[in-house]
């Protein structure tokens, strides 16, 4: 790695944080100041003039002046980073299931394309991040031990290998810490119990080594959607704001049993009359709906508890060798992840449990409620005009139904359904670094092992059990012998006899006392018809997934000088090899394991033979257990060529071999820096870079995500692809560095040209192309046969009958993106006896052009430019064109006061159909087509007190600005906005 002084070379403006943070080495806390730093981007030991790389360095001093933001806050605010996970994750397919984890996404190119390092060494990926796609969980970083963060904003695969397409973020731990530091903070968040942290850091140095130990605890409190007025909007304010056409207050079709045994409709579809009383909105039509607001059951912020341990030791092994060993452990617990009381019925029962399967093909598949169901009998008595006296039951269409809704889930105290997210991460790295002889070749040998294990739980309805409960064959979860005689009878007798353990589930509104969120009472409620929580627990069962990613890396790097001296000095070189072995394992409980329960009826019949293997659950998919591993071998070389004192060139190349069908890749890089004058320098680089296919994408296994389609969430099954090729990109950058007295600035133009990007097929675009404007005109079009094969329907082909969409990880269309980074600051040395610094940084994305995307022989996405757009359900993420900040910082004596203004440009919701006349009242809803610009103000004050005590006071979002409205589930875009509002934070650090 290239050594340079703190404000020189590729680190010009190194202390300018891309989110507006700024500081100077001279003002750094002495416990973390070093004479030289290692700048990310090279393995050559050189001089300041050798650097030609756009690297920003964020010191612990910078972070402290900003009130010590969390890792998520830091990375989300970087102008160079867009589409960061970590706040609210569950309503975007790219984030579902990874609540509690974080990411960094340089250039908006995807978090999997930013390489994250600790002390220059790789980390194991998050096992749940985009289905194990290679995203590093930044929330496990041992933040208390971090001395600085280096952000390389350039393609770096020639140096570091796969995943460094968009750049590198290198977290580097503190050095030369002496003694004990204790710190704590509390942040007041309106509507929650607040966030708090605590940490201990201890270090000690000897003549021939040092040691550093840290322990930290971080807590985030739950913030519900109902704690923010803007988060749960009425339907007519935002139909896309967490409203679903699938509800427990459902449409039903009275049916009668004909003499031939077939079930036929007795009348048209009817809507349960309890809709309005419980807070629903009636959507009329041939298949009416009671629109359900699920957002009030969810959280904006989940409860998170995080514990981190870190330790490192360094020792001299003689005059020319040093030993370094480091290890950390991190645990993140999200104990009560909240979601809807139950999910939509995307799977429906077979004839094994549903006798009413003889309905006409035009009737959507669904569930059967017999006339003997007490809820049915009571509802018919109260509503004789809806259900004829001769009706023998009712049919509930699956795509318009969920078992539990406005009344909450009885199994969870009539509230939301809950699950958990839990992560354990461990990493150990060690190596020996030195030189063969006093002037010999340098070497750096290291071994690194890391792993992260994630556990994810949730609950879903077992289809066959639920149908049995509707017919009176349900059992209580705490009764192991429940309903055994009825099961022995093969479900042919509608016993409904509690004496033999059989129970009915009542699907009508007369079972619901009140709206669990608003408290609105239901006048038709009958306490005798309320559903037993233990019956709900019997059919509403836990699904559990445990996944682990492991990574072993062996590095050998050599460096030295060629002995060829040019006008600017000797040519430096570095060369080395790397071996990586990746492991991925997934373990499912039986209910969510497709091999244990492949069929809808497997839980009750034991059969594993069925035409469609989607498992036994109503909504969630099943998974196939996996035990995967792969090896990667790499060779690389690098030259630093000081042509003159003013012109330096760096050359690098890397070869990586993945074996198998993936094969190998070779990538060169060249960069140049020209010091044109004392105050002006130019730099430029060009390279090819790459990313190998993630281990989890090279199988035929699938994972299930969710996507909002036709008024409700539907299942998206994402399958791997053994034929994936590495994605490649050509990267270019050119910039200028200006240093005139107290003024420093950099301007850099950057460009990335992608080929074969590894992406999931865009489910939203597949649906919109198959059903333009919601129309089913393409259902009988032979040209769309390949696309139609991707869908599973409940009934005939149509957007309202979609149950599942099959997609695949593929090498997608080319992408071209470019933009400009600007960083600048100016120091006023004497202002009323103190020092004033003004500065700012912006990233402006000029373009993000994506070529047409073809699926099943049909173009599902035309070429588009994602820059300045929301890009909902497209292959790009939210991408405001301009993101930046400016600041003013005043320092006098022990006091430091800083005002920061963070800015996010307005951007456009590219969807057009959602702004058409509302299907309920016909009103046009243009609000949200433009997502307004955001200005957030922050004040931070730090003071050094006696007794080695430091106090920080911070006010974030000074004017309590609400996030800009967006037509999304949470009524804002969590990839760019913040839900917290104005917060107050107090932090205290004491040295001993």
CSV table of N, CA, C and O in Angstrom, one decimal, residues 797-896:
chain,number,residue,atom,x,y,z
A,797,UNK,N,-55.2,-16.1,-16.8
A,797,UNK,CA,-54.2,-15.1,-16.9
A,797,UNK,C,-54.7,-13.7,-16.7
A,797,UNK,O,-55.7,-13.3,-17.4
A,798,UNK,N,-54.2,-13.0,-15.8
A,798,UNK,CA,-54.6,-11.6,-15.5
A,798,UNK,C,-53.8,-11.0,-14.4
A,798,UNK,O,-53.2,-11.8,-13.5
A,799,UNK,N,-53.7,-9.7,-14.3
A,799,UNK,CA,-52.8,-9.1,-13.3
A,799,UNK,C,-53.4,-9.3,-11.9
A,799,UNK,O,-52.6,-9.4,-10.9
A,800,UNK,N,-54.7,-9.4,-11.8
A,800,UNK,CA,-55.3,-9.6,-10.4
A,800,UNK,C,-55.1,-11.0,-9.9
A,800,UNK,O,-55.3,-11.3,-8.7
A,801,UNK,N,-54.8,-12.0,-10.8
A,801,UNK,CA,-54.7,-13.4,-10.4
A,801,UNK,C,-53.3,-13.8,-10.2
A,801,UNK,O,-53.1,-15.0,-10.0
A,802,UNK,N,-52.3,-12.9,-10.4
A,802,UNK,CA,-50.9,-13.3,-10.2
A,802,UNK,C,-50.7,-13.8,-8.8
A,802,UNK,O,-51.0,-13.1,-7.8
A,803,UNK,N,-50.1,-15.0,-8.6
A,803,UNK,CA,-49.7,-15.5,-7.3
A,803,UNK,C,-48.2,-15.4,-7.2
A,803,UNK,O,-47.7,-15.0,-6.1
A,804,UNK,N,-47.4,-15.7,-8.2
A,804,UNK,CA,-46.0,-15.8,-8.1
A,804,UNK,C,-45.4,-15.3,-9.5
A,804,UNK,O,-46.0,-15.5,-10.5
A,805,UNK,N,-44.2,-14.8,-9.4
A,805,UNK,CA,-43.4,-14.4,-10.6
A,805,UNK,C,-42.1,-15.1,-10.5
A,805,UNK,O,-41.4,-14.9,-9.5
A,806,UNK,N,-41.7,-15.8,-11.5
A,806,UNK,CA,-40.3,-16.5,-11.5
A,806,UNK,C,-39.3,-15.6,-12.2
A,806,UNK,O,-39.5,-15.2,-13.4
A,807,UNK,N,-38.2,-15.2,-11.5
A,807,UNK,CA,-37.2,-14.5,-12.1
A,807,UNK,C,-35.8,-15.2,-11.9
A,807,UNK,O,-35.8,-16.2,-11.2
A,808,UNK,N,-34.8,-14.7,-12.5
A,808,UNK,CA,-33.5,-15.4,-12.5
A,808,UNK,C,-32.4,-14.3,-12.4
A,808,UNK,O,-32.6,-13.2,-12.9
A,809,UNK,N,-31.3,-14.7,-11.8
A,809,UNK,CA,-30.1,-13.8,-11.8
A,809,UNK,C,-29.4,-14.0,-13.2
A,809,UNK,O,-29.2,-15.2,-13.6
A,810,UNK,N,-29.2,-12.9,-13.9
A,810,UNK,CA,-28.6,-13.0,-15.2
A,810,UNK,C,-27.5,-12.0,-15.4
A,810,UNK,O,-27.3,-11.1,-14.6
A,811,UNK,N,-26.8,-12.1,-16.5
A,811,UNK,CA,-25.9,-11.0,-17.0
A,811,UNK,C,-26.8,-10.0,-17.8
A,811,UNK,O,-27.3,-10.3,-18.8
A,812,UNK,N,-27.0,-8.9,-17.2
A,812,UNK,CA,-28.0,-7.9,-17.7
A,812,UNK,C,-27.4,-7.0,-18.8
A,812,UNK,O,-26.3,-7.2,-19.3
A,813,UNK,N,-28.2,-6.0,-19.2
A,813,UNK,CA,-27.8,-5.1,-20.3
A,813,UNK,C,-26.7,-4.2,-19.9
A,813,UNK,O,-26.5,-3.9,-18.7
A,814,UNK,N,-25.9,-3.6,-20.8
A,814,UNK,CA,-24.8,-2.7,-20.5
A,814,UNK,C,-25.4,-1.4,-19.8
A,814,UNK,O,-26.5,-1.0,-20.0
A,815,UNK,N,-24.5,-0.9,-18.9
A,815,UNK,CA,-24.9,0.3,-18.2
A,815,UNK,C,-23.7,1.3,-18.3
A,815,UNK,O,-22.5,0.9,-18.2
A,816,UNK,N,-24.0,2.6,-18.5
A,816,UNK,CA,-23.0,3.6,-18.6
A,816,UNK,C,-23.4,4.7,-17.6
A,816,UNK,O,-24.5,5.2,-17.6
A,817,UNK,N,-22.5,5.1,-16.7
A,817,UNK,CA,-22.8,6.1,-15.7
A,817,UNK,C,-21.6,7.0,-15.6
A,817,UNK,O,-20.4,6.6,-15.7
A,818,UNK,N,-21.8,8.3,-15.4
A,818,UNK,CA,-20.7,9.3,-15.3
A,818,UNK,C,-21.2,10.4,-14.4
A,818,UNK,O,-22.4,10.6,-14.1
A,819,UNK,N,-20.2,11.1,-13.9
A,819,UNK,CA,-20.5,12.3,-13.0
A,819,UNK,C,-19.3,13.0,-12.6
A,819,UNK,O,-18.2,12.8,-13.1
A,820,UNK,N,-19.5,14.0,-11.7
A,820,UNK,CA,-18.5,14.9,-11.2
A,820,UNK,C,-18.5,15.0,-9.7
A,820,UNK,O,-19.6,15.1,-9.1
A,821,UNK,N,-17.3,14.9,-9.1
A,821,UNK,CA,-17.2,15.1,-7.6
A,821,UNK,C,-16.4,16.4,-7.4
A,821,UNK,O,-15.4,16.7,-8.1
A,822,UNK,N,-16.9,17.2,-6.5
A,822,UNK,CA,-16.2,18.5,-6.2
A,822,UNK,C,-16.1,18.6,-4.7
A,822,UNK,O,-17.1,18.4,-3.9
A,823,UNK,N,-14.9,18.8,-4.2
A,823,UNK,CA,-14.7,19.0,-2.8
A,823,UNK,C,-13.8,20.3,-2.6
A,823,UNK,O,-12.9,20.5,-3.4
A,824,UNK,N,-14.1,21.1,-1.6
A,824,UNK,CA,-13.4,22.3,-1.4
A,824,UNK,C,-13.5,22.8,0.0
A,824,UNK,O,-14.5,22.6,0.7
A,825,UNK,N,-12.4,23.5,0.5
A,825,UNK,CA,-12.5,24.2,1.8
A,825,UNK,C,-11.6,25.4,1.8
A,825,UNK,O,-10.6,25.4,1.1
A,826,UNK,N,-11.9,26.3,2.7
A,826,UNK,CA,-11.0,27.5,2.9
A,826,UNK,C,-10.9,27.8,4.4
A,826,UNK,O,-11.9,27.7,5.1
A,827,UNK,N,-9.7,28.0,4.9
A,827,UNK,CA,-9.4,28.3,6.3
A,827,UNK,C,-9.2,29.8,6.5
A,827,UNK,O,-8.3,30.4,5.8
A,828,UNK,N,-9.9,30.4,7.4
A,828,UNK,CA,-9.6,31.7,7.9
A,828,UNK,C,-8.8,31.6,9.2
A,828,UNK,O,-9.4,31.1,10.2
A,829,UNK,N,-7.6,32.0,9.2
A,829,UNK,CA,-6.7,31.7,10.4
A,829,UNK,C,-7.0,32.4,11.6
A,829,UNK,O,-6.8,31.9,12.7
A,830,UNK,N,-7.5,33.7,11.5
A,830,UNK,CA,-7.7,34.5,12.7
A,830,UNK,C,-9.0,35.2,12.6
A,830,UNK,O,-9.1,36.3,12.0
A,831,UNK,N,-10.0,34.6,13.2
A,831,UNK,CA,-11.3,35.2,13.3
A,831,UNK,C,-11.8,35.4,14.7
A,831,UNK,O,-12.1,34.4,15.4
A,832,UNK,N,-11.7,36.6,15.2
A,832,UNK,CA,-12.0,36.8,16.7
A,832,UNK,C,-11.3,35.9,17.6
A,832,UNK,O,-11.8,35.3,18.5
A,833,UNK,N,-10.0,35.7,17.2
A,833,UNK,CA,-9.1,34.9,18.1
A,833,UNK,C,-9.2,33.4,17.8
A,833,UNK,O,-8.6,32.6,18.5
A,834,UNK,N,-10.0,33.0,16.9
A,834,UNK,CA,-10.2,31.6,16.6
A,834,UNK,C,-10.0,31.3,15.1
A,834,UNK,O,-9.5,32.1,14.4
A,835,UNK,N,-10.4,30.1,14.7
A,835,UNK,CA,-10.2,29.7,13.3
A,835,UNK,C,-11.5,29.3,12.7
A,835,UNK,O,-12.3,28.6,13.3
A,836,UNK,N,-11.8,29.8,11.5
A,836,UNK,CA,-13.0,29.5,10.8
A,836,UNK,C,-12.7,28.7,9.5
A,836,UNK,O,-11.8,29.1,8.8
A,837,UNK,N,-13.4,27.7,9.3
A,837,UNK,CA,-13.3,26.9,8.1
A,837,UNK,C,-14.6,26.8,7.4
A,837,UNK,O,-15.6,26.4,8.0
A,838,UNK,N,-14.6,27.0,6.1
A,838,UNK,CA,-15.8,26.9,5.3
A,838,UNK,C,-15.5,25.8,4.2
A,838,UNK,O,-14.3,25.8,3.7
A,839,UNK,N,-16.4,25.0,3.9
A,839,UNK,CA,-16.2,23.9,3.0
A,839,UNK,C,-17.4,23.2,2.5
A,839,UNK,O,-18.5,23.6,2.9
A,840,UNK,N,-17.2,22.3,1.6
A,840,UNK,CA,-18.4,21.6,1.0
A,840,UNK,C,-17.9,20.5,0.1
A,840,UNK,O,-16.8,20.4,-0.3
A,841,UNK,N,-18.9,19.7,-0.3
A,841,UNK,CA,-18.6,18.6,-1.2
A,841,UNK,C,-19.9,18.2,-1.9
A,841,UNK,O,-21.0,18.3,-1.3
A,842,UNK,N,-19.8,17.9,-3.2
A,842,UNK,CA,-21.0,17.5,-3.9
A,842,UNK,C,-20.6,16.3,-4.9
A,842,UNK,O,-19.4,16.2,-5.3
A,843,UNK,N,-21.6,15.5,-5.2
A,843,UNK,CA,-21.5,14.6,-6.3
A,843,UNK,C,-22.6,14.8,-7.2
A,843,UNK,O,-23.8,14.8,-6.8
A,844,UNK,N,-22.3,15.0,-8.5
A,844,UNK,CA,-23.4,15.2,-9.5
A,844,UNK,C,-23.3,14.1,-10.5
A,844,UNK,O,-22.3,13.9,-11.2
A,845,UNK,N,-24.4,13.3,-10.6
A,845,UNK,CA,-24.4,12.2,-11.6
A,845,UNK,C,-24.9,12.7,-12.9
A,845,UNK,O,-26.1,13.2,-13.0
A,846,UNK,N,-24.1,12.7,-13.9
A,846,UNK,CA,-24.5,13.2,-15.2
A,846,UNK,C,-25.5,12.3,-15.9
A,846,UNK,O,-26.4,12.7,-16.6
A,847,UNK,N,-25.2,11.0,-15.8
A,847,UNK,CA,-26.0,10.0,-16.5
A,847,UNK,C,-25.9,8.6,-15.9
A,847,UNK,O,-24.9,8.4,-15.2
A,848,UNK,N,-26.9,7.8,-16.0
A,848,UNK,CA,-26.9,6.4,-15.6
A,848,UNK,C,-27.8,5.7,-16.6
A,848,UNK,O,-29.0,5.4,-16.4
A,849,UNK,N,-27.2,5.4,-17.8
A,849,UNK,CA,-28.0,4.9,-18.9
A,849,UNK,C,-27.9,3.4,-18.9
A,849,UNK,O,-26.9,2.8,-18.8
A,850,UNK,N,-29.1,2.8,-19.0
A,850,UNK,CA,-29.3,1.3,-19.0
A,850,UNK,C,-29.9,0.9,-20.3
A,850,UNK,O,-30.9,1.4,-20.7
A,851,UNK,N,-29.2,0.0,-21.0
A,851,UNK,CA,-29.7,-0.5,-22.3
A,851,UNK,C,-31.0,-1.4,-22.1
A,851,UNK,O,-31.3,-1.8,-21.0
A,852,UNK,N,-31.7,-1.7,-23.2
A,852,UNK,CA,-32.9,-2.5,-23.0
A,852,UNK,C,-32.7,-3.8,-22.4
A,852,UNK,O,-31.6,-4.4,-22.5
A,853,UNK,N,-33.7,-4.2,-21.6
A,853,UNK,CA,-33.6,-5.5,-20.8
A,853,UNK,C,-34.7,-6.5,-21.4
A,853,UNK,O,-35.8,-6.1,-21.6
A,854,UNK,N,-34.2,-7.6,-21.8
A,854,UNK,CA,-35.1,-8.6,-22.5
A,854,UNK,C,-35.2,-9.8,-21.6
A,854,UNK,O,-34.3,-10.4,-21.0
A,855,UNK,N,-36.5,-10.3,-21.5
A,855,UNK,CA,-36.8,-11.5,-20.7
A,855,UNK,C,-37.8,-12.3,-21.5
A,855,UNK,O,-38.8,-11.8,-22.0
A,856,UNK,N,-37.5,-13.6,-21.7
A,856,UNK,CA,-38.4,-14.5,-22.4
A,856,UNK,C,-38.7,-14.0,-23.8
A,856,UNK,O,-39.7,-14.2,-24.4
A,857,UNK,N,-37.6,-13.4,-24.5
A,857,UNK,CA,-37.8,-12.9,-25.8
A,857,UNK,C,-38.5,-11.6,-26.0
A,857,UNK,O,-38.8,-11.2,-27.1
A,858,UNK,N,-38.9,-11.0,-24.9
A,858,UNK,CA,-39.6,-9.7,-24.9
A,858,UNK,C,-38.8,-8.7,-24.2
A,858,UNK,O,-38.3,-8.9,-23.1
A,859,UNK,N,-38.8,-7.5,-24.8
A,859,UNK,CA,-38.1,-6.3,-24.1
A,859,UNK,C,-39.0,-5.8,-23.0
A,859,UNK,O,-40.1,-5.3,-23.2
A,860,UNK,N,-38.6,-6.0,-21.7
A,860,UNK,CA,-39.4,-5.6,-20.6
A,860,UNK,C,-39.0,-4.2,-20.1
A,860,UNK,O,-39.8,-3.6,-19.3
A,861,UNK,N,-37.8,-3.8,-20.4
A,861,UNK,CA,-37.4,-2.4,-20.0
A,861,UNK,C,-36.8,-1.8,-21.3
A,861,UNK,O,-35.8,-2.3,-21.8
A,862,UNK,N,-37.3,-0.7,-21.7
A,862,UNK,CA,-36.7,0.1,-22.8
A,862,UNK,C,-35.4,0.7,-22.2
A,862,UNK,O,-35.3,0.9,-21.0
A,863,UNK,N,-34.6,1.2,-23.0
A,863,UNK,CA,-33.4,1.9,-22.5
A,863,UNK,C,-33.8,3.1,-21.8
A,863,UNK,O,-34.8,3.8,-22.1
A,864,UNK,N,-33.2,3.4,-20.6
A,864,UNK,CA,-33.6,4.5,-19.8
A,864,UNK,C,-32.4,5.1,-19.1
A,864,UNK,O,-31.3,4.5,-19.0
A,865,UNK,N,-32.5,6.4,-18.7
A,865,UNK,CA,-31.5,7.0,-17.9
A,865,UNK,C,-32.0,7.1,-16.5
A,865,UNK,O,-33.0,7.8,-16.2
A,866,UNK,N,-31.4,6.5,-15.5
A,866,UNK,CA,-31.8,6.4,-14.2
A,866,UNK,C,-31.5,7.7,-13.4
A,866,UNK,O,-32.0,7.9,-12.3
A,867,UNK,N,-30.6,8.5,-13.8
A,867,UNK,CA,-30.1,9.7,-13.1
A,867,UNK,C,-31.3,10.6,-12.9
A,867,UNK,O,-31.9,11.1,-13.9
A,868,UNK,N,-31.6,11.0,-11.7
A,868,UNK,CA,-32.7,11.9,-11.4
A,868,UNK,C,-34.0,11.3,-11.2
A,868,UNK,O,-35.0,12.0,-11.2
A,869,UNK,N,-34.0,9.9,-11.0
A,869,UNK,CA,-35.3,9.2,-11.0
A,869,UNK,C,-35.3,8.3,-9.7
A,869,UNK,O,-34.3,7.9,-9.2
A,870,UNK,N,-36.6,7.9,-9.3
A,870,UNK,CA,-36.8,7.0,-8.2
A,870,UNK,C,-36.4,5.6,-8.6
A,870,UNK,O,-35.9,4.8,-7.8
A,871,UNK,N,-36.7,5.2,-9.8
A,871,UNK,CA,-36.3,3.9,-10.4
A,871,UNK,C,-37.0,2.7,-9.6
A,871,UNK,O,-36.4,1.6,-9.4
A,872,UNK,N,-38.2,2.9,-9.1
A,872,UNK,CA,-38.9,1.9,-8.3
A,872,UNK,C,-39.1,0.6,-9.2
A,872,UNK,O,-39.6,0.7,-10.3
A,873,UNK,N,-38.7,-0.5,-8.7
A,873,UNK,CA,-38.8,-1.8,-9.3
A,873,UNK,C,-38.1,-1.9,-10.6
A,873,UNK,O,-38.3,-2.8,-11.5
A,874,UNK,N,-37.1,-1.0,-10.8
A,874,UNK,CA,-36.2,-1.1,-12.0
A,874,UNK,C,-34.9,-1.7,-11.6
A,874,UNK,O,-34.6,-2.0,-10.4
A,875,UNK,N,-34.0,-1.9,-12.5
A,875,UNK,CA,-32.7,-2.5,-12.2
A,875,UNK,C,-31.7,-1.5,-11.6
A,875,UNK,O,-30.6,-1.9,-11.2
A,876,UNK,N,-32.1,-0.2,-11.5
A,876,UNK,CA,-31.3,0.8,-10.8
A,876,UNK,C,-32.0,1.1,-9.5
A,876,UNK,O,-33.2,0.9,-9.3
A,877,UNK,N,-31.3,1.8,-8.6
A,877,UNK,CA,-31.8,2.2,-7.3
A,877,UNK,C,-32.2,3.7,-7.4
A,877,UNK,O,-31.9,4.4,-8.4
A,878,UNK,N,-32.7,4.3,-6.3
A,878,UNK,CA,-33.0,5.7,-6.2
A,878,UNK,C,-31.7,6.5,-6.5
A,878,UNK,O,-30.7,6.2,-5.9
A,879,UNK,N,-31.8,7.5,-7.4
A,879,UNK,CA,-30.6,8.2,-7.8
A,879,UNK,C,-30.8,9.7,-8.0
A,879,UNK,O,-30.9,10.1,-9.2
A,880,UNK,N,-31.0,10.5,-7.0
A,880,UNK,CA,-31.0,11.9,-7.2
A,880,UNK,C,-29.7,12.3,-7.9
A,880,UNK,O,-28.6,11.8,-7.6
A,881,UNK,N,-29.8,13.3,-8.8
A,881,UNK,CA,-28.6,13.7,-9.6
A,881,UNK,C,-27.6,14.4,-8.7
A,881,UNK,O,-26.4,14.2,-9.0
A,882,UNK,N,-28.0,15.2,-7.8
A,882,UNK,CA,-27.1,16.0,-7.0
A,882,UNK,C,-27.3,15.7,-5.5
A,882,UNK,O,-28.4,15.7,-5.0
A,883,UNK,N,-26.1,15.5,-4.9
A,883,UNK,CA,-26.1,15.2,-3.4
A,883,UNK,C,-24.9,15.9,-2.9
A,883,UNK,O,-23.8,15.7,-3.4
A,884,UNK,N,-25.0,16.6,-1.8
A,884,UNK,CA,-23.9,17.3,-1.3
A,884,UNK,C,-24.1,18.0,0.0
A,884,UNK,O,-25.2,17.8,0.6
A,885,UNK,N,-23.1,18.7,0.5
A,885,UNK,CA,-23.2,19.4,1.8
A,885,UNK,C,-22.2,20.5,1.8
A,885,UNK,O,-21.2,20.5,1.1
A,886,UNK,N,-22.6,21.5,2.7
A,886,UNK,CA,-21.7,22.6,3.0
A,886,UNK,C,-21.6,22.8,4.5
A,886,UNK,O,-22.6,22.4,5.2
A,887,UNK,N,-20.5,23.4,5.0
A,887,UNK,CA,-20.4,23.5,6.4
A,887,UNK,C,-19.6,24.8,6.7
A,887,UNK,O,-18.8,25.3,5.9
A,888,UNK,N,-19.8,25.2,7.9
A,888,UNK,CA,-19.0,26.3,8.5
A,888,UNK,C,-18.6,25.8,9.9
A,888,UNK,O,-19.5,25.4,10.7
A,889,UNK,N,-17.3,25.9,10.2
A,889,UNK,CA,-16.8,25.3,11.5
A,889,UNK,C,-15.9,26.4,12.1
A,889,UNK,O,-14.9,26.9,11.5
A,890,UNK,N,-16.2,26.7,13.4
A,890,UNK,CA,-15.4,27.7,14.1
A,890,UNK,C,-14.8,27.0,15.3
A,890,UNK,O,-15.4,26.3,16.1
A,891,UNK,N,-13.4,27.2,15.5
A,891,UNK,CA,-12.7,26.6,16.6
A,891,UNK,C,-12.0,27.7,17.4
A,891,UNK,O,-11.3,28.5,16.8
A,892,UNK,N,-12.2,27.7,18.7
A,892,UNK,CA,-11.4,28.7,19.5
A,892,UNK,C,-11.2,28.0,20.8
A,892,UNK,O,-12.1,27.5,21.5
A,893,UNK,N,-9.9,27.9,21.2
A,893,UNK,CA,-9.5,27.2,22.5
A,893,UNK,C,-10.1,25.8,22.5
A,893,UNK,O,-9.9,25.0,21.5
A,894,UNK,N,-10.8,25.4,23.6
A,894,UNK,CA,-11.3,24.1,23.7
A,894,UNK,C,-12.7,23.9,23.0
A,894,UNK,O,-13.3,22.8,23.0
A,895,UNK,N,-13.2,24.9,22.3
A,895,UNK,CA,-14.5,24.9,21.7
A,895,UNK,C,-14.5,24.7,20.2
A,895,UNK,O,-13.6,25.3,19.5
A,896,UNK,N,-15.4,23.9,19.7
A,896,UNK,CA,-15.6,23.7,18.3
A,896,UNK,C,-17.1,23.7,18.0
A,896,UNK,O,-17.8,22.9,18.6
